[in-house]
Short mmCIF file of C-alpha atoms in Angstrom, two decimals:
data_model
loop_
_atom_site.label_atom_id
_atom_site.label_comp_id
_atom_site.label_asym_id
_atom_site.label_seq_id
_atom_site.Cartn_x
_atom_site.Cartn_y
_atom_site.Cartn_z
CA GLY A 32 -50.78 164.56 -11.57
CA MET A 33 -51.34 162.99 -8.17
CA ARG A 34 -48.92 161.86 -5.48
CA GLY A 35 -49.44 160.10 -2.18
CA GLY A 36 -46.95 158.96 0.43
CA ILE A 37 -46.23 157.76 3.92
CA SER A 38 -43.49 159.13 6.18
CA GLY A 39 -41.64 158.13 9.31
CA GLY A 40 -39.41 160.41 11.36
CA TYR A 41 -37.42 161.01 14.51
CA ASN A 42 -37.09 164.21 16.54
CA PHE A 43 -33.59 164.80 17.92
CA ASN A 44 -34.97 167.79 19.83
CA ARG A 45 -37.53 170.59 19.39
CA TYR A 46 -35.58 172.07 16.49
CA ILE A 47 -34.19 169.26 14.34
CA ALA A 48 -35.74 166.06 13.00
CA VAL A 49 -35.17 163.55 10.21
CA GLU A 50 -37.79 162.01 7.94
CA LEU A 51 -37.97 159.23 5.37
CA THR A 52 -40.89 159.33 2.93
CA ALA A 53 -42.04 156.78 0.36
CA ASN A 54 -44.09 158.36 -2.47
CA TYR A 55 -46.18 156.99 -5.32
CA TYR A 56 -46.64 159.37 -8.27
CA HIS A 57 -49.09 159.16 -11.17
CA SER A 58 -49.03 161.96 -13.71
CA ALA A 59 -51.81 163.21 -15.95
CA LYS A 60 -51.61 162.36 -19.65
CA ASN A 61 -49.64 164.97 -21.57
CA LEU A 62 -49.45 165.67 -25.30
CA MET A 63 -45.96 164.70 -26.52
CA THR A 64 -46.29 164.72 -30.33
CA HIS A 65 -48.79 166.34 -32.70
CA GLN A 66 -47.98 166.31 -36.40
CA VAL A 67 -50.36 166.79 -39.34
CA THR A 68 -49.47 166.70 -43.05
CA ASN A 69 -51.90 168.07 -45.68
CA GLN A 70 -51.63 168.08 -49.45
CA ALA A 71 -50.62 171.51 -50.70
CA GLY A 72 -53.45 173.39 -52.41
CA THR A 73 -56.21 170.90 -51.50
CA GLY A 74 -55.95 170.49 -47.73
CA THR A 75 -56.39 166.73 -48.09
CA LEU A 76 -55.04 164.88 -45.05
CA LEU A 77 -52.01 162.81 -46.00
CA GLY A 78 -50.80 161.84 -42.54
CA SER A 79 -50.98 162.52 -38.83
CA VAL A 80 -49.22 161.42 -35.65
CA GLU A 81 -50.35 162.16 -32.09
CA SER A 82 -48.75 160.81 -28.92
CA HIS A 83 -49.73 161.14 -25.25
CA GLY A 84 -47.61 160.07 -22.29
CA PHE A 85 -47.89 159.63 -18.55
CA VAL A 86 -45.55 158.57 -15.73
CA ASN A 87 -45.91 156.18 -12.80
CA ALA A 88 -43.11 156.26 -10.23
CA ILE A 89 -42.14 155.32 -6.67
CA ASP A 90 -39.43 157.22 -4.83
CA LEU A 91 -37.79 157.49 -1.42
CA ALA A 92 -37.14 160.95 0.05
CA PRO A 93 -34.82 161.27 3.08
CA SER A 94 -35.00 164.76 4.66
CA ILE A 95 -33.77 166.98 7.45
CA VAL A 96 -36.48 169.12 9.08
CA ILE A 97 -35.61 172.33 10.93
CA SER A 98 -38.12 174.40 12.93
CA PRO A 99 -38.04 177.16 15.60
CA GLY A 100 -39.69 174.74 18.06
CA LEU A 101 -42.65 176.97 18.94
CA GLN A 102 -44.90 175.69 21.75
CA GLY A 103 -48.20 177.04 20.39
CA LYS A 104 -50.66 175.53 17.93
CA PHE A 105 -48.66 176.60 14.87
CA ASN A 106 -45.05 175.71 14.19
CA PRO A 107 -43.37 176.60 10.83
CA TYR A 108 -40.53 174.49 9.42
CA VAL A 109 -38.23 173.98 6.48
CA ARG A 110 -37.45 170.57 5.03
CA PHE A 111 -34.75 169.62 2.54
CA GLY A 112 -33.14 166.45 1.27
CA ALA A 113 -32.85 164.03 -1.64
CA ALA A 114 -35.39 162.30 -3.88
CA VAL A 115 -34.37 158.84 -5.07
CA PRO A 116 -36.64 157.10 -7.61
CA ILE A 117 -36.61 153.33 -7.02
CA TRP A 118 -39.13 152.37 -9.73
CA GLY A 119 -40.75 154.19 -12.62
CA ARG A 120 -42.22 153.89 -16.10
CA LEU A 121 -43.05 156.36 -18.85
CA HIS A 122 -46.00 155.10 -20.90
CA ILE A 123 -46.57 156.53 -24.39
CA GLU A 124 -49.59 155.88 -26.63
CA THR A 125 -49.39 156.86 -30.29
CA ASP A 126 -52.06 157.01 -33.00
CA GLY A 127 -51.02 157.53 -36.60
CA TYR A 128 -52.53 157.78 -40.07
CA LYS A 129 -50.83 157.82 -43.47
CA VAL A 130 -51.86 157.85 -47.14
CA SER A 131 -49.40 156.44 -49.70
CA SER A 132 -49.84 156.58 -53.46
CA LEU A 133 -49.67 153.18 -55.20
CA SER A 134 -50.76 154.20 -58.71
CA ALA A 135 -52.78 156.85 -60.52
CA THR A 136 -56.01 155.32 -59.19
CA GLN A 137 -54.94 153.56 -55.98
CA VAL A 138 -53.77 154.75 -52.56
CA LEU A 139 -52.86 152.85 -49.41
CA GLN A 140 -54.50 154.14 -46.20
CA THR A 141 -52.77 152.98 -43.01
CA THR A 142 -53.72 153.50 -39.36
CA VAL A 143 -51.65 152.43 -36.37
CA HIS A 144 -52.06 152.34 -32.61
CA ARG A 145 -48.93 151.75 -30.53
CA LYS A 146 -48.10 151.59 -26.82
CA GLU A 147 -44.57 151.91 -25.46
CA GLU A 148 -43.03 151.52 -22.02
CA ILE A 149 -39.80 153.35 -21.20
CA LYS A 150 -37.61 152.28 -18.28
CA PRO A 151 -35.39 154.88 -16.52
CA ASN A 152 -31.76 154.99 -15.48
CA ALA A 153 -30.92 155.22 -11.78
CA THR A 154 -30.83 158.85 -10.64
CA ILE A 155 -31.01 161.14 -7.62
CA GLY A 156 -32.79 164.47 -7.26
CA PHE A 157 -33.43 167.27 -4.78
CA GLN A 158 -36.54 168.10 -2.77
CA GLY A 159 -37.30 170.84 -0.28
CA ALA A 160 -40.34 172.40 1.38
CA LEU A 161 -41.53 175.33 3.47
CA GLY A 162 -44.52 174.48 5.65
CA VAL A 163 -46.41 174.80 8.88
CA ASN A 164 -47.75 172.28 11.41
CA TYR A 165 -51.02 172.81 13.22
CA LYS A 166 -51.18 170.89 16.51
CA ALA A 167 -54.74 169.52 16.82
CA THR A 168 -54.09 167.25 19.83
CA LYS A 169 -51.06 166.00 21.76
CA THR A 170 -50.53 163.22 19.22
CA LEU A 171 -52.19 164.56 16.05
CA SER A 172 -51.18 167.49 13.87
CA ILE A 173 -52.03 168.72 10.36
CA PHE A 174 -49.40 170.07 7.99
CA LEU A 175 -49.54 172.23 4.87
CA GLU A 176 -46.42 172.89 2.84
CA THR A 177 -45.15 174.24 -0.45
CA GLU A 178 -42.72 171.73 -1.93
CA TYR A 179 -40.24 171.88 -4.79
CA ARG A 180 -38.85 168.69 -6.33
CA ASN A 181 -36.25 168.44 -9.09
CA VAL A 182 -35.80 164.86 -10.30
CA PRO A 183 -34.44 164.63 -13.87
CA VAL A 184 -34.79 161.06 -15.15
CA GLY A 185 -33.01 159.73 -18.22
CA SER A 186 -34.35 156.96 -20.44
CA LYS A 187 -32.59 153.58 -20.30
CA SER A 188 -34.59 151.27 -22.58
CA LYS A 189 -37.92 151.07 -24.39
CA GLU A 190 -40.30 148.25 -25.30
CA VAL A 191 -43.28 148.38 -27.62
CA THR A 192 -45.96 146.57 -25.60
CA SER A 193 -48.90 146.87 -28.02
CA TYR A 194 -48.99 147.41 -31.78
CA ASN A 195 -51.82 147.29 -34.32
CA GLU A 196 -51.31 148.43 -37.91
CA THR A 197 -54.22 148.18 -40.36
CA SER A 198 -54.11 149.11 -44.06
CA ASN A 199 -56.58 149.26 -46.94
CA ILE A 200 -56.09 149.82 -50.67
CA ILE A 201 -58.53 152.48 -51.86
CA ASN A 202 -59.56 152.89 -55.50
CA THR A 203 -59.83 156.67 -55.89
CA SER A 204 -62.09 156.31 -58.92
CA THR A 205 -64.70 153.95 -57.45
CA GLY A 206 -64.06 154.27 -53.70
CA ALA A 207 -63.73 150.49 -53.40
CA SER A 208 -61.67 149.30 -50.42
CA THR A 209 -59.47 146.18 -50.39
CA PRO A 210 -57.84 144.95 -47.15
CA TYR A 211 -54.05 144.97 -47.08
CA PRO A 212 -51.99 142.66 -44.81
CA SER A 213 -51.97 144.09 -41.28
CA ARG A 214 -49.15 143.99 -38.73
CA GLY A 215 -49.29 143.18 -35.03
CA LEU A 216 -46.88 143.12 -32.14
CA ASN A 217 -45.39 139.74 -33.10
CA ASP A 218 -44.68 141.02 -36.63
CA LEU A 219 -42.22 143.62 -35.37
CA SER A 220 -38.54 142.89 -35.60
CA THR A 221 -36.44 142.91 -32.44
CA ALA A 222 -35.01 146.29 -33.45
CA GLU A 223 -38.50 147.76 -33.91
CA ARG A 224 -39.81 146.37 -30.64
CA TYR A 225 -36.86 147.09 -28.31
CA THR A 226 -34.63 150.16 -27.96
CA ASP A 227 -31.52 150.79 -25.86
CA TYR A 228 -30.83 154.49 -25.29
CA LYS A 229 -27.30 155.93 -25.60
CA THR A 230 -25.72 159.31 -24.85
CA THR A 231 -24.08 159.29 -28.31
CA LEU A 232 -24.65 157.46 -31.59
CA ASP A 233 -21.83 156.37 -33.90
CA GLN A 234 -21.22 154.00 -36.81
CA SER A 235 -21.49 150.97 -34.52
CA SER A 236 -24.96 151.97 -33.24
CA ASN A 237 -27.92 149.95 -34.45
CA THR A 238 -29.76 152.74 -36.25
CA PRO A 239 -32.20 152.74 -39.21
CA THR A 240 -30.77 152.32 -42.68
CA GLY A 241 -33.37 154.66 -44.22
CA ALA A 242 -36.02 157.23 -43.37
CA VAL A 243 -38.11 156.60 -40.24
CA ASP A 244 -41.81 157.35 -39.99
CA PRO A 245 -42.68 158.82 -36.56
CA ALA A 246 -45.53 156.33 -36.14
CA HIS A 247 -43.67 153.32 -37.63
CA LEU A 248 -46.39 153.05 -40.28
CA THR A 249 -44.10 151.07 -42.54
CA GLN A 250 -41.57 148.43 -41.59
CA THR A 251 -38.32 150.07 -40.55
CA GLN A 252 -35.06 148.40 -41.50
CA TYR A 253 -32.07 148.60 -39.12
CA LYS A 254 -28.42 147.65 -39.46
CA ASN A 255 -29.28 144.58 -37.41
CA ASN A 256 -33.00 143.80 -37.26
CA ASN A 257 -32.38 141.00 -34.74
CA SER A 258 -30.89 143.20 -32.00
CA PRO A 259 -32.38 146.11 -30.02
CA SER A 260 -32.08 149.41 -31.84
CA ASN A 261 -30.22 152.44 -30.45
CA ASP A 262 -31.51 155.97 -29.99
CA LEU A 263 -30.39 159.12 -28.19
CA ARG A 264 -31.23 159.30 -24.48
CA SER A 265 -33.92 161.79 -23.48
CA PHE A 266 -34.83 163.25 -20.09
CA ILE A 267 -38.04 164.10 -18.25
CA ASN A 268 -38.53 165.80 -14.89
CA ILE A 269 -40.96 164.10 -12.49
CA GLY A 270 -40.71 166.98 -10.04
CA GLY A 271 -42.07 170.50 -9.86
CA LEU A 272 -43.66 172.98 -7.47
CA GLY A 273 -46.76 171.95 -5.55
CA LEU A 274 -48.70 171.85 -2.30
CA ASN A 275 -48.79 168.98 0.21
CA LEU A 276 -51.50 168.53 2.80
CA GLY A 277 -51.43 165.71 5.32
CA VAL A 278 -51.69 164.40 8.89
CA LYS A 279 -48.87 163.62 11.34
CA VAL A 280 -49.29 161.18 14.24
CA LYS A 281 -46.80 161.33 17.13
CA ILE A 282 -46.00 157.98 18.69
#
């Protein structure tokens, strides 16, 4: 992905400084689910689900910077501190396909496209870097650093923001196609559209009363269709190991 930020800092002396950085992060799209079901012996496609997700986030990173205070052009340093996400969203797009048998000569073909937005719980992570400053002028320097960030983020709630389900009845003898009632975002129940994540699920949790299709190709029934559903909390890490290159201006 890509991250950009702006920092402000204060030097206590040649050796120790503090910084506060605000970062915006946008990840690349990543494959999250890939499932294909074929009919045994024939290879006929009976169903498929594929999901891709990406993250947008803003965080604040307070740090302590320690260096040997060299007077030449180059000055190495270490930086360490916290990473505190203040806003973020995980976006997931899912495409699904399913074939259901209606009779000896009829099947129901269903396709669905769904978008979801997952909000995170408040969290705090760690960030640290090893880098070097190159002093270009008295007020301008260029830095290059290797940074490690570890920011595990847990899911808080989810909303389906876009939903389009289209079905057709196919006559397997003639190939004739008959439209079947479609479903849109406003056709979803509250439980289908909204999810509250929990660390544990019990008998009081609003969970499905039957089998759940990964793509929600058929209407899912919950214990209470008029309240947000419950699911187990999951975690993603918006950190990692990378390189930072930037410019510092001394005021």
